[in-house]
Every structure is written in structure tokens, then in C-alpha cells.
Amino acid sequence: MIERINRGRVQASGVLLGPGDDAALVAAPDGRFVVTTDMLVQDRHFRLDWSSPEDIGRKAIAQNAADVVAMGAWPSAFVVALGCPADTALEFVDGLSDGMWAEAARAGASIAGGDLVRSRELVISVTAFGDLRGGAAITRAGARVGDTVAVAGRLGWSAAGLAILTAGSRPDDVAEALAAHRVPQPPYAAVLDTVTTGVTALTDVSDGLLADLGHIAESSGVAIDLDSAALRDPALERLAARMDADAAQWILTGGEDHAFAGTWSPETDLPAGWTPIGRVCAGHGVTVDGATRPGDAGWESFGGVDSAVPGRSR
Amino acid sequence: MIERINRGRVQASGVLLGPGDDAALVAAPDGRFVVTTDMLVQDRHFRLDWSSPEDIGRKAIAQNAADVVAMGAWPSAFVVALGCPADTALEFVDGLSDGMWAEAARAGASIAGGDLVRSRELVISVTAFGDLRGGAAITRAGARVGDTVAVAGRLGWSAAGLAILTAGSRPDDVAEALAAHRVPQPPYAAVLDTVTTGVTALTDVSDGLLADLGHIAESSGVAIDLDSAALRDPALERLAARMDADAAQWILTGGEDHAFAGTWSPETDLPAGWTPIGRVCAGHGVTVDGATRPGDAGWESFGGVDSAVPGRSR
């Protein structure tokens, strides 16, 4: 099976030694490497009746790659441990692996190794690596009062797709939302091409915009106020109206789009791909138009029911 | 929970940024890093009635650290993704984490980050990193005809412990075997202090000596013949006799002691801690006293029954 998964794959140039020995060997030209790990569990982080194996593979890699990029690092490699029941179809593993390799390539990297074990439910554990190319790691702790808050990538569309799948009944014209839920498209390159100057704090949006900006606010010892008008998305509002849903709620609390949120020095002209959505202020917490939104908690790992629900980054 | 796990922990010097951001940052002074990942599943790779949480944590780290050392690299950091049922006791996670930190420290490293999710069965996914300190990676492919085959560390004791636990009835004086099964003690330092000269191929023994030497033989395009007399262990034979078991079988096919097996240039005096057990020859396959032992397969990931059985390295 491991041979089958790796057959014909071409490793990225940074993978100096791929699968087949006790360990792999990956280049770290910067002399440091960024590392993050996420575990996805069947029927909790993904559902086989909602997503194809390729979709699941792409998403598993994308959410880890987004965490690497959120540090300002270029993805270099991934390793994947997969637990699956003994009766898992070969085609499922093939599809999962194809999706992983496709998304790893989109992120500029490849899959350097892994493990394959038997388990009762499907469990996918991805670890991702990145290289800072001599730059400083961009943490959540650098936001300063007066900075502009901006996002790159889409917000709320994955939450809309999840709402559609959960409701079961499908209004027309929802393909975009379903695709957003099944295969997030984090704008890796747009972020990495622009974070070299002026960005003071950076994160990916995986727990929901309010929750993830809350992490920046807490780590940086500041408050953040968002401008609701800047967050509006007419296409998402039209979709929400057809579902009697609240587009703002999707935008503010939906994770899994793996957009990026950052704070920028006010002297910096926001680069292409970034949309200003608010301001860093003195204080603590995150507000919208100056007011808190009670009950807008982000994703909680151990809350909720045992159905597929948005993933989280750490 | 994540805060609780990390409270009071002191990171190794190579961990430049630990838990709390989108990703961790680890030093790679060599400009490359070794990486390996292993997934452990409850009732397949460990059993809660056989091992304490601390034991399980130590073993999970040890088997990954052994893979790093088997490349000739010094462990630098680990990341851990943990899936556990919602009713998992806090004390279990505390114990698991304590065991992991203790073994990571014994390997000279620390736990730089992780993920914590809900799952139906306990799943532990460890990824380990190491630094080659400017040396070449020691693969399985370098064995040459005429090399000496040698081992560092104990063989068969973990298999003996597993046999005792499986049998249920416990003869006297089995504490050593039970401890060997519960907490392997790979001789990291002894290996890393000695592999600088003369070693041509190296692996850790996780699938069983015959299987792992088989990997070296296949990768190197050579045969290996072992000397049964050199492998004898009188204490293990006494234990085996009391259980009507075969010590040689434990030694040749038991994994999980995470001893190390290497091939050494015949010009090299074997360093302290290494015991010669055989010779590299022309041909293919692994023999004992010139004969094959039919049926001595190593651990197979998807074979066997769903009870705790020896782990494997990749």
C-alpha cells in the first residue's frame, strides 16, 4: 500500500530523501523550520458522504499549509500518518493521496513520508513544514495600536457550504459554497508575496474571524474593532437570504476557508489581495462597529455533536 | 487542556518558538532536518490495561526518536497530535504528556507543539525531528559485502513482555520483560556517540531483527548471515524456558525494543555498546547460520487481530 501511494510521485526539490528509510530528510536552507500538525477524524472533521477522497486529501493538506503560510513561511514538505479500517477501499486511499499530492504541489511542496496503520475510524494526521527564507516568523503577537486589520482570501463561504450540507435541502446555485467547504483555496502565494514589508501580525482564519483575531488581540495585548460594511459580501448575502441565514454570522464565525488575517503598519499601503476590515485599538477583545457580539464563539474541539464540523488550526 | 499540558514545560534550546501560534519554529543548524512520523492506535499499538499513561507516552516518543537516531541524527523536537474520546480523564492526558516529555528529554529534545481533537478511540500521532550536525544521513542502503553486522541495545525482551501480557498468567521474575515491553529504552546516546566512523548502514529494530535487517539487505543489494551463538541471551532463555517459549524467536522477530542494527566496515573496531552478530555477504535475504528461517515474518500493519501488537517504524 505504501509503495502504491508513492508510486510515480515526484518529490519537491527540498525533499532530499523521501519515503523508504527510517526517516525522511528535508532541506531547511534558513537554518530553522516552521512546523505545525493537525489531526482530522472521520465524521468529526470530514464526512465521506459530503466530500470525495480527493477533497478530503486536499483540505487536510490545505489547512496545514495555511498554518505554515500564516507564519510567513514557504511550505517545504508534509508528512502524513493515516489510520484506516482494514476494509478501507484501495480507491479511497488512492483518491486521498492524489488530493494530498495535488494540494501539496499547489503549496509548492510534496509529501516526504508517512505512516499507515489500522484503526477503527479514519484518522488523518498531517504535519507541515516551511522555510522562512531568512525572514522573521510572523507571530500573532506583533499587532500595534493604529495598525490596519486586513484579510486575504474569502470568508464565510465554507460555513455556507457546511450549512447547506447540514440542512440537506439544496437551494439552487450553491456549487460555489459547496466547493468552498469541500476544498478551501487558501491564497498561499498572494500572502507570501506580500508579507515581507509592513505586516505586524498574521494568522490564518480557521476557528472563525472573531476567534482568530481574538488570538491576535490577546497575544498582542490590544483590541481590534471591525467595520461591518467592509466585511459585506453581496453574493454570500444573496445565498444566505435564500436559506434564511445570516451571512455576517458565516463571515465572522465560520472557519475552514483558511483565509488569512493580518495587521499592517498604518504607514504601509496594503498590497494587492488584501482588504482592510478594521483597526487595532487600545484595550482587549474584538468588536464589530464598536460593539461586542455575544455568543460568537469560534470552533471548540470538544464541543458540539459528533458530526462533521469546522476544523481548527492548533 | 492544551494550556494544562504545556504548563511549566521547558523547551529544549532548539525549539525557537513553542506552542501558542499558528506553528512552531525549530532550529535546523545543519540546514536539513530528519523527520519521521508514527501513529499509535488504542488496542492495536497499546492497551490501557497493560501500560500506564506515562508508559504509553514514553513509548510513543521513544519509537519516533529511535527512527531519528537510526538516520544518525540528534533528536531536536517532536510534535504530537492526540485524538481522544470526550470522556478521557484529565489524569490520563497528564500522564501521557508527562511520559512524552520525560522521553523527549532523555532524547535531548522537547515537544514543540501539537493538536488535540476528539475521536472515538485514542490515537496518538507523533512526528519527530533530528539534526545531522553536518554528517551524512545513514541510510539502509550502504551495507557492503564483508561488513560486520552489529546491534546496540537489547533484543527480544519487549517480545517476551508482550508474550507474558498476552498469556495472562505471570511466572516469577518477569518485571524486566514487562518493563521492556512497556517502556523501551533505545540507547540513543550510545549510537549517536559512535556512528561517526565506519558505520555503512543503520536502522532501528522495530519490525523484528530479521525483517529490519531484511530492509538493509534489500536496500543495499546484499545478503546478511547471522551467527545464532552471538545472539544468545542466557537470561532471556531462562525466562523463555519457564514459559515454554523460544527465546531465539523473540530475538529474531520481536520488534519494539528499538535496539539499533548497523553494518560496519571490516576495518573498523566496533565501538563500545555494539555486539557483532553476523556478516554482510553477496546475494540477497537474511539467513541464520547460513539457513533461512521460514515463517519468520516481521510485524505487518494490517495483519493479525485487533489487540495490542508490536509497533513498526514506517
XYZ file of C-alpha atoms in Angstrom:
628
model
C 0.000 0.000 0.000
C 2.768 2.441 0.906
C 4.523 1.598 -2.363
C 1.251 2.118 -4.215
C 0.738 5.533 -2.616
C 4.224 6.688 -3.530
C 4.472 5.198 -6.999
C 5.242 7.816 -9.641
C 5.308 10.723 -7.215
C 7.947 13.380 -7.793
C 9.308 14.986 -4.646
C 9.821 18.733 -4.394
C 13.431 19.854 -4.565
C 13.555 20.468 -0.811
C 12.882 16.815 -0.022
C 16.389 15.377 -0.016
C 15.346 11.851 0.962
C 11.754 10.663 0.626
C 9.917 7.552 1.831
C 11.664 4.220 2.280
C 14.151 4.607 5.114
C 13.840 5.098 8.869
C 13.122 8.800 8.299
C 12.987 11.400 5.554
C 15.397 14.284 5.079
C 14.172 17.792 4.233
C 16.169 20.891 3.365
C 15.994 23.835 5.768
C 18.120 26.437 4.000
C 17.045 29.087 6.505
C 18.592 27.084 9.368
C 15.180 26.921 11.036
C 11.907 25.311 10.047
C 8.291 26.100 10.811
C 6.196 23.083 11.844
C 2.506 22.540 12.535
C 0.357 19.447 12.928
C -3.385 18.775 12.641
C -5.402 15.607 13.148
C -8.649 15.023 11.221
C -11.135 12.416 12.364
C -13.871 10.860 10.249
C -17.406 12.166 10.936
C -15.956 14.944 13.021
C -13.694 16.856 10.620
C -14.893 15.305 7.379
C -17.722 13.110 6.130
C -17.425 10.541 3.379
C -20.936 11.343 2.132
C -20.129 15.054 1.836
C -16.661 15.026 0.302
C -14.736 12.914 -2.176
C -11.473 11.286 -1.055
C -9.610 13.839 -3.197
C -11.450 16.705 -1.470
C -10.576 15.329 1.962
C -6.933 14.964 0.987
C -6.730 18.479 -0.438
C -8.364 20.001 2.623
C -6.133 18.112 5.073
C -3.046 19.491 3.359
C -4.528 22.969 2.826
C -5.308 23.565 6.481
C -1.764 22.666 7.467
C -0.181 24.630 4.637
C -2.241 27.647 5.710
C -0.734 27.447 9.205
C 2.760 27.407 7.729
C 1.999 30.383 5.478
C 0.439 32.183 8.458
C 3.936 32.253 9.996
C 5.297 33.883 6.848
C 6.968 30.651 5.738
C 7.034 28.881 2.380
C 5.748 25.284 2.626
C 8.593 22.828 2.022
C 7.201 19.376 2.842
C 4.478 17.408 4.587
C 4.355 14.050 6.354
C 1.088 12.174 6.738
C 0.076 9.440 9.181
C -3.100 7.648 8.153
C -5.178 5.329 10.284
C -7.861 3.402 8.423
C -10.126 0.394 8.919
C -8.940 -2.863 7.363
C -11.815 -2.796 4.855
C -10.919 0.656 3.504
C -11.102 0.616 -0.299
C -7.823 0.980 -2.155
C -9.558 3.608 -4.293
C -10.260 5.703 -1.220
C -6.598 5.752 -0.251
C -5.604 6.471 -3.862
C -8.003 9.426 -4.015
C -6.956 10.760 -0.646
C -3.321 10.531 -1.648
C -3.938 12.177 -5.038
C -5.720 15.071 -3.327
C -2.900 15.473 -0.842
C -0.247 15.488 -3.537
C -2.220 17.990 -5.646
C -2.610 20.448 -2.782
C 0.977 19.930 -1.632
C 2.077 20.869 -5.162
C -0.180 23.951 -5.132
C 1.613 24.947 -1.927
C 4.994 24.390 -3.620
C 5.916 21.259 -1.654
C 5.485 17.470 -1.601
C 4.812 14.622 0.802
C 8.110 13.385 2.188
C 6.896 10.378 4.149
C 4.300 8.945 6.444
C 2.824 6.050 8.319
C -0.099 3.756 7.608
C -1.840 1.868 10.412
C -5.122 0.135 11.082
C -7.729 1.933 13.148
C -11.472 1.675 13.737
C -12.288 5.077 12.231
C -10.431 7.040 9.588
C -7.852 9.363 11.131
C -5.569 11.634 9.108
C -2.665 13.316 10.836
C -0.727 15.839 8.769
C 2.457 17.615 9.796
C 3.613 20.513 7.620
C 6.966 22.263 7.335
C 8.006 25.608 5.984
C 11.068 27.730 5.394
C 11.248 31.399 6.404
C 13.832 32.290 3.720
C 15.741 34.404 6.174
C 12.757 36.414 7.348
C 11.335 36.738 10.838
C 8.490 34.465 11.838
C 5.280 36.499 11.751
C 3.528 35.664 15.001
C 0.194 36.773 16.432
C 1.940 38.988 18.959
C 3.093 41.960 16.892
C -0.087 43.989 16.351
C 0.213 47.633 17.460
C -2.394 50.243 18.205
C -3.222 52.085 14.996
C -2.460 49.162 12.688
C -4.872 48.323 9.881
C -6.577 44.932 10.099
C -6.919 43.233 6.711
C -7.842 39.877 5.214
C -6.682 37.944 2.152
C -8.961 35.241 0.804
C -12.637 34.567 1.226
C -14.643 34.429 4.444
C -17.896 32.666 5.187
C -18.176 30.546 2.065
C -17.047 27.327 3.719
C -19.520 27.962 6.553
C -22.230 28.490 3.941
C -21.326 25.177 2.310
C -21.446 23.441 5.688
C -24.880 24.981 6.363
C -26.152 23.690 3.025
C -24.811 20.195 3.655
C -26.200 20.155 7.190
C -29.651 21.339 6.052
C -29.825 18.574 3.476
C -32.147 20.535 1.181
C -30.209 22.351 -1.508
C -31.253 25.683 -2.965
C -30.042 26.486 -6.494
C -26.630 27.952 -7.248
C -24.799 26.609 -4.238
C -21.950 24.936 -6.085
C -19.534 27.687 -5.102
C -20.303 27.366 -1.410
C -20.129 23.568 -1.513
C -16.796 23.727 -3.300
C -15.517 26.244 -0.751
C -16.428 23.879 2.070
C -15.013 20.808 0.399
C -11.771 22.281 -0.889
C -10.641 25.557 0.646
C -8.284 27.553 -1.542
C -6.003 29.459 0.808
C -4.210 32.191 -1.180
C -0.709 30.987 -0.257
C 1.217 32.858 -2.909
C -0.717 36.101 -2.504
C 0.197 36.113 1.162
C 3.802 35.028 0.833
C 4.456 37.547 -1.940
C 3.218 40.416 0.224
C 4.168 39.787 3.831
C 7.733 40.994 3.519
C 7.006 44.576 4.495
C 4.673 46.202 6.941
C 2.787 43.210 8.295
C 2.953 43.163 12.107
C 0.879 40.073 12.963
C -0.572 37.265 10.871
C -2.810 34.240 11.326
C -4.950 32.003 9.189
C -8.690 32.041 9.766
C -9.561 28.524 10.846
C -11.555 28.968 14.045
C -13.578 31.914 12.652
C -12.593 35.516 12.057
C -13.623 36.806 15.501
C -11.903 33.935 17.301
C -8.712 34.155 15.273
C -8.478 37.933 15.528
C -9.142 37.384 19.242
C -5.915 35.341 19.326
C -4.016 38.217 17.728
C -5.605 40.731 20.116
C -4.765 38.616 23.161
C -1.224 37.755 22.049
C -0.506 41.375 21.145
C -2.216 42.954 24.165
C -4.504 45.098 22.009
C -8.124 45.374 20.937
C -9.459 45.053 17.405
C -12.533 46.774 16.017
C -14.011 45.599 12.721
C -16.029 47.584 10.206
C -19.085 45.512 9.288
C -19.527 47.361 5.998
C -16.059 46.287 4.880
C -16.901 42.662 5.560
C -20.069 42.521 3.486
C -20.197 40.064 0.594
C -23.264 40.616 -1.647
C -23.082 37.181 -3.271
C -22.946 35.481 0.117
C -25.805 37.664 1.358
C -27.981 36.581 -1.574
C -27.237 32.941 -0.759
C -27.927 33.497 2.936
C -31.238 35.192 2.158
C -32.395 32.136 0.222
C -31.573 29.985 3.265
C -32.955 32.337 5.935
C -29.405 32.502 7.242
C -27.138 35.346 8.366
C -24.199 35.990 6.047
C -22.492 38.144 8.671
C -22.538 35.229 11.078
C -20.875 32.996 8.487
C -18.255 35.656 7.794
C -17.495 36.404 11.430
C -17.544 32.906 12.897
C -17.049 30.429 10.058
C -13.689 28.714 9.935
C -12.238 26.495 7.248
C -11.955 28.970 4.404
C -8.371 29.347 5.560
C -8.258 32.963 4.587
C -5.506 34.994 6.223
C -5.933 37.889 8.626
C -3.138 40.292 9.408
C -2.384 43.623 10.953
C -0.438 46.167 8.970
C 1.516 49.213 9.966
C -0.585 52.306 9.108
C 2.337 53.619 7.021
C 2.045 50.614 4.698
C -0.070 50.672 1.569
C -1.997 47.414 1.692
C -0.686 45.154 -1.070
C -2.879 43.584 -3.733
C -5.097 40.802 -2.443
C -5.644 42.354 0.971
C -8.889 44.058 2.032
C -8.952 46.422 5.029
C -11.632 45.384 7.527
C -10.788 47.206 10.750
C -8.341 48.806 13.096
C -6.150 47.867 16.057
C -7.069 49.864 19.191
C -6.033 50.031 22.816
C -7.847 47.626 25.122
C -8.715 43.987 24.670
C -11.140 41.812 22.750
C -12.659 42.077 19.306
C -15.625 44.299 18.476
C -17.681 44.964 15.334
C -18.635 48.608 14.785
C -17.568 49.215 18.382
C -19.834 46.576 19.922
C -19.192 43.045 21.109
C -21.221 40.268 19.539
C -22.225 37.962 22.401
C -22.237 34.266 21.645
C -19.942 34.448 18.651
C -17.555 31.833 19.922
C -15.342 30.057 17.432
C -14.913 26.354 16.917
C -14.355 24.293 20.048
C -12.549 20.987 19.721
C -14.552 19.088 22.280
C -17.889 20.851 21.927
C -20.767 20.132 19.643
C -22.117 16.891 18.340
C -20.241 14.137 16.575
C -20.842 15.317 13.057
C -18.504 16.966 10.630
C -17.824 20.444 11.881
C -15.255 23.070 11.038
C -11.638 22.187 11.635
C -9.231 24.202 13.656
C -5.636 25.127 13.225
C -3.997 24.200 16.544
C -6.408 21.352 28.097
C -3.617 22.469 25.773
C -2.573 25.079 28.328
C -2.665 22.427 31.039
C -0.449 20.090 29.004
C 2.131 22.795 28.363
C 2.141 24.443 31.784
C 5.595 24.533 33.338
C 7.285 22.756 30.435
C 10.734 23.986 29.456
C 11.525 23.745 25.754
C 14.863 22.447 24.515
C 17.192 25.114 23.164
C 16.460 24.118 19.568
C 12.778 24.988 19.897
C 12.781 28.672 18.984
C 9.016 29.136 19.238
C 6.821 26.623 21.052
C 3.055 26.151 21.273
C 0.641 29.072 21.012
C 0.884 30.420 17.478
C -0.114 29.087 14.068
C 3.017 26.955 14.017
C 6.181 26.268 15.989
C 9.720 27.173 14.933
C 12.601 24.728 15.340
C 16.318 25.248 14.753
C 17.954 23.249 11.967
C 21.596 24.313 12.263
C 22.639 21.647 9.772
C 20.442 23.244 7.073
C 18.491 19.993 6.773
C 16.285 18.100 9.170
C 15.391 14.463 9.569
C 11.670 13.762 10.023
C 9.642 10.657 10.811
C 6.050 10.086 11.889
C 4.238 7.216 13.614
C 0.593 6.773 14.553
C -0.404 4.645 17.557
C -3.966 3.403 17.952
C -5.549 2.180 21.178
C -5.923 -1.610 21.491
C -3.721 -2.047 18.463
C -0.424 -0.430 19.450
C -1.072 -0.038 23.172
C -3.554 -1.214 25.781
C -4.706 0.798 28.755
C -4.849 -2.321 30.940
C -1.245 -3.216 30.109
C 0.509 0.141 30.289
C 0.233 3.302 32.351
C -0.406 6.598 30.556
C 3.220 7.543 31.301
C 4.454 4.295 29.725
C 2.378 4.896 26.602
C 3.703 8.440 26.294
C 7.312 7.355 26.753
C 6.990 4.587 24.188
C 5.305 6.816 21.604
C 8.198 9.244 21.775
C 10.866 6.519 22.009
C 9.832 4.765 18.828
C 9.966 8.023 16.882
C 13.227 9.139 18.473
C 14.735 5.767 17.552
C 13.882 6.383 13.888
C 15.615 9.754 14.015
C 18.698 8.265 15.671
C 18.675 5.444 13.115
C 19.438 8.097 10.476
C 22.447 9.244 12.502
C 20.632 12.394 13.646
C 20.275 14.000 17.056
C 16.619 14.434 18.084
C 15.720 18.133 18.191
C 11.951 18.291 18.710
C 8.664 16.432 18.495
C 5.103 17.439 17.678
C 2.161 15.359 18.888
C -1.418 15.162 17.624
C -3.743 13.441 20.059
C -7.242 12.199 19.356
C -9.214 11.152 22.417
C -12.803 10.424 23.406
C -14.658 13.261 25.142
C -14.760 11.306 28.412
C -10.984 10.819 28.570
C -9.775 11.541 32.109
C -7.628 14.624 32.583
C -5.243 12.420 34.546
C -4.740 10.193 31.519
C -3.722 13.127 29.350
C -1.487 14.449 32.142
C 0.250 11.096 32.458
C 0.625 10.653 28.720
C 2.086 14.126 28.423
C 4.453 13.603 31.367
C 5.739 10.394 29.790
C 6.228 12.101 26.453
C 8.139 14.992 27.971
C 10.327 12.629 30.025
C 11.316 10.562 27.000
C 11.758 13.650 24.819
C 14.181 14.974 27.432
C 16.031 11.624 27.518
C 16.438 12.019 23.759
C 17.746 15.573 24.231
C 14.683 17.332 22.833
C 11.235 18.639 23.769
C 7.684 18.807 22.445
C 7.317 21.912 20.309
C 3.597 21.763 19.617
C 0.625 19.657 18.732
C -3.061 19.261 18.203
C -5.847 17.907 20.372
C -9.090 16.621 18.855
C -11.980 14.398 19.763
C -12.090 10.869 18.383
C -13.851 7.610 19.211
C -10.679 5.722 20.098
C -7.395 7.033 21.440
C -4.997 7.890 18.623
C -1.510 9.301 19.166
C 0.387 10.692 16.199
C 3.988 11.692 16.856
C 6.310 13.424 14.413
C 9.986 13.620 15.357
C 12.800 15.801 14.052
C 16.549 15.492 14.179
C 19.683 17.329 13.165
C 22.571 15.618 11.376
C 25.204 18.051 12.716
C 26.873 18.200 9.344
C 27.141 14.459 8.878
C 25.700 12.308 6.138
C 22.352 10.643 6.715
C 22.981 6.976 7.459
C 20.503 5.104 5.301
C 19.783 1.398 4.908
C 21.445 1.349 1.507
C 25.153 1.491 2.352
C 25.961 -2.061 3.505
C 28.848 -3.672 1.597
C 29.922 -7.281 1.250
C 32.348 -8.108 4.063
C 30.874 -5.605 6.549
C 30.266 -6.692 10.121
C 26.626 -6.688 11.272
C 26.223 -5.474 14.851
C 23.499 -4.440 17.270
C 23.298 -1.888 20.077
C 20.606 -2.340 22.704
C 18.567 -5.336 23.754
C 16.618 -7.722 21.558
C 13.665 -9.924 22.410
C 12.802 -8.512 25.814
C 9.851 -6.470 24.609
C 8.513 -9.514 22.756
C 8.916 -11.525 25.971
C 6.933 -8.892 27.853
C 4.215 -8.983 25.208
C 4.087 -12.791 25.447
C 3.659 -12.569 29.226
C 0.899 -9.976 28.941
C -0.867 -11.962 26.226
C -0.686 -15.220 28.194
C -2.243 -13.575 31.221
C -0.556 -15.936 33.689
C 2.634 -14.462 35.039
C 5.661 -16.511 36.008
C 8.011 -15.037 38.631
C 10.766 -12.585 37.803
C 9.207 -11.080 34.729
C 9.413 -7.451 35.782
C 12.321 -6.808 33.439
C 10.478 -8.153 30.407
C 7.281 -6.280 31.278
C 9.243 -3.061 31.707
C 10.994 -3.665 28.389
C 7.638 -4.024 26.655
C 6.062 -1.053 28.364
C 8.958 1.379 28.078
C 11.663 0.559 25.556
C 14.988 2.194 26.273
C 16.660 2.790 22.926
C 20.351 3.564 23.507
C 20.243 6.921 21.708
C 23.483 8.343 23.043
C 25.456 5.138 22.640
C 24.521 5.106 18.969
C 24.988 8.790 18.261
C 28.374 8.837 20.004
C 29.667 6.012 17.834
C 28.216 6.308 14.353
C 30.646 8.910 13.134
C 33.152 6.453 11.696
C 32.865 3.164 9.929
C 29.102 2.574 10.001
C 27.815 1.896 6.480
C 24.076 1.287 7.109
C 21.871 1.751 10.137
C 18.291 1.068 11.195
C 16.320 0.697 14.374
C 14.816 -2.685 15.151
C 11.083 -2.108 15.249
C 9.649 -4.765 12.938
C 11.948 -7.510 14.249
C 15.645 -8.131 13.660
C 15.188 -10.375 10.610
C 12.695 -8.007 8.995
C 14.727 -4.877 9.662
C 17.992 -6.435 8.524
C 15.993 -7.583 5.509
C 15.343 -3.913 4.735
C 19.079 -3.193 4.880
C 19.857 -6.228 2.709
C 17.270 -5.233 0.117
C 18.181 -1.543 0.075
C 21.891 -2.330 -0.145
C 21.590 -5.194 -2.634
C 23.383 -7.645 -0.352
C 22.701 -10.674 1.852
C 23.175 -10.893 5.600
C 24.059 -14.012 7.575
C 23.645 -14.013 11.337
C 25.528 -16.086 13.902
C 22.959 -17.615 16.255
C 25.530 -18.062 19.003
C 26.234 -14.328 19.029
C 22.542 -13.601 19.510
C 22.008 -15.821 22.557
C 20.837 -14.181 25.771
C 21.002 -16.588 28.767
C 18.643 -14.534 30.935
C 16.042 -14.410 28.178
C 16.489 -18.149 27.570
C 15.768 -18.877 31.244
C 12.610 -16.798 31.045
C 11.574 -18.479 27.792
C 12.137 -21.931 29.299
C 9.733 -21.116 32.146
C 7.107 -20.145 29.547
C 7.739 -22.981 27.071
C 8.701 -20.292 24.591
C 11.575 -19.850 22.165
C 13.981 -17.052 23.098
C 15.562 -17.127 19.635
C 12.173 -16.410 18.100
C 11.729 -13.394 20.368
C 15.213 -12.162 19.497
C 14.875 -12.641 15.751
C 11.318 -11.437 15.206
C 10.331 -9.275 18.164
C 10.084 -5.567 17.478
C 9.602 -2.714 19.900
C 12.853 -2.946 21.860
C 14.056 -0.267 19.473
C 17.572 -1.572 19.506
C 19.746 -0.462 16.601
C 21.256 -2.663 13.918
C 24.086 -1.496 11.720
C 26.698 -2.678 9.308
C 30.296 -1.686 9.859
C 33.282 -1.567 7.624
C 35.520 -4.580 8.452
C 38.417 -2.182 9.037
C 36.539 -0.562 11.920
C 36.919 -1.725 15.506
C 33.352 -1.960 16.778
C 32.823 0.795 19.332
C 31.590 0.198 22.878
C 27.941 -0.749 23.093
C 27.905 -2.699 19.814
C 27.854 -6.502 19.614
C 28.844 -8.281 16.382
C 26.124 -10.709 15.283
C 26.882 -11.509 11.656
C 28.334 -10.638 8.303
C 27.264 -8.979 5.051
C 27.593 -11.376 2.075
C 26.839 -11.372 -1.620
C 23.314 -12.385 -2.551
C 20.016 -11.414 -1.051
C 17.919 -12.108 2.026
C 18.797 -12.770 5.659
C 19.953 -16.136 6.955
C 20.877 -17.510 10.381
C 23.903 -19.834 10.418
C 23.583 -19.982 6.660
C 19.945 -21.122 6.619
C 16.695 -19.251 6.062
C 14.097 -19.429 8.791
C 10.766 -19.865 7.034
C 7.799 -18.090 8.537
C 9.794 -15.506 10.457
C 7.947 -12.550 9.031
C 8.055 -9.276 10.905
C 5.181 -7.109 12.029
C 2.517 -6.393 9.440
C 0.416 -3.271 9.857
C -2.824 -4.730 8.635
C -2.359 -8.329 9.708
C -3.205 -10.006 12.965
C -6.053 -9.443 15.338
C -7.151 -6.191 16.877
C -5.134 -6.448 20.054
C -2.030 -4.616 21.078
C 0.791 -5.873 18.942
C 4.279 -4.627 18.222
C 4.587 -1.242 16.582
C 6.531 -0.510 13.492
C 8.719 2.310 12.430
C 7.458 3.326 8.993
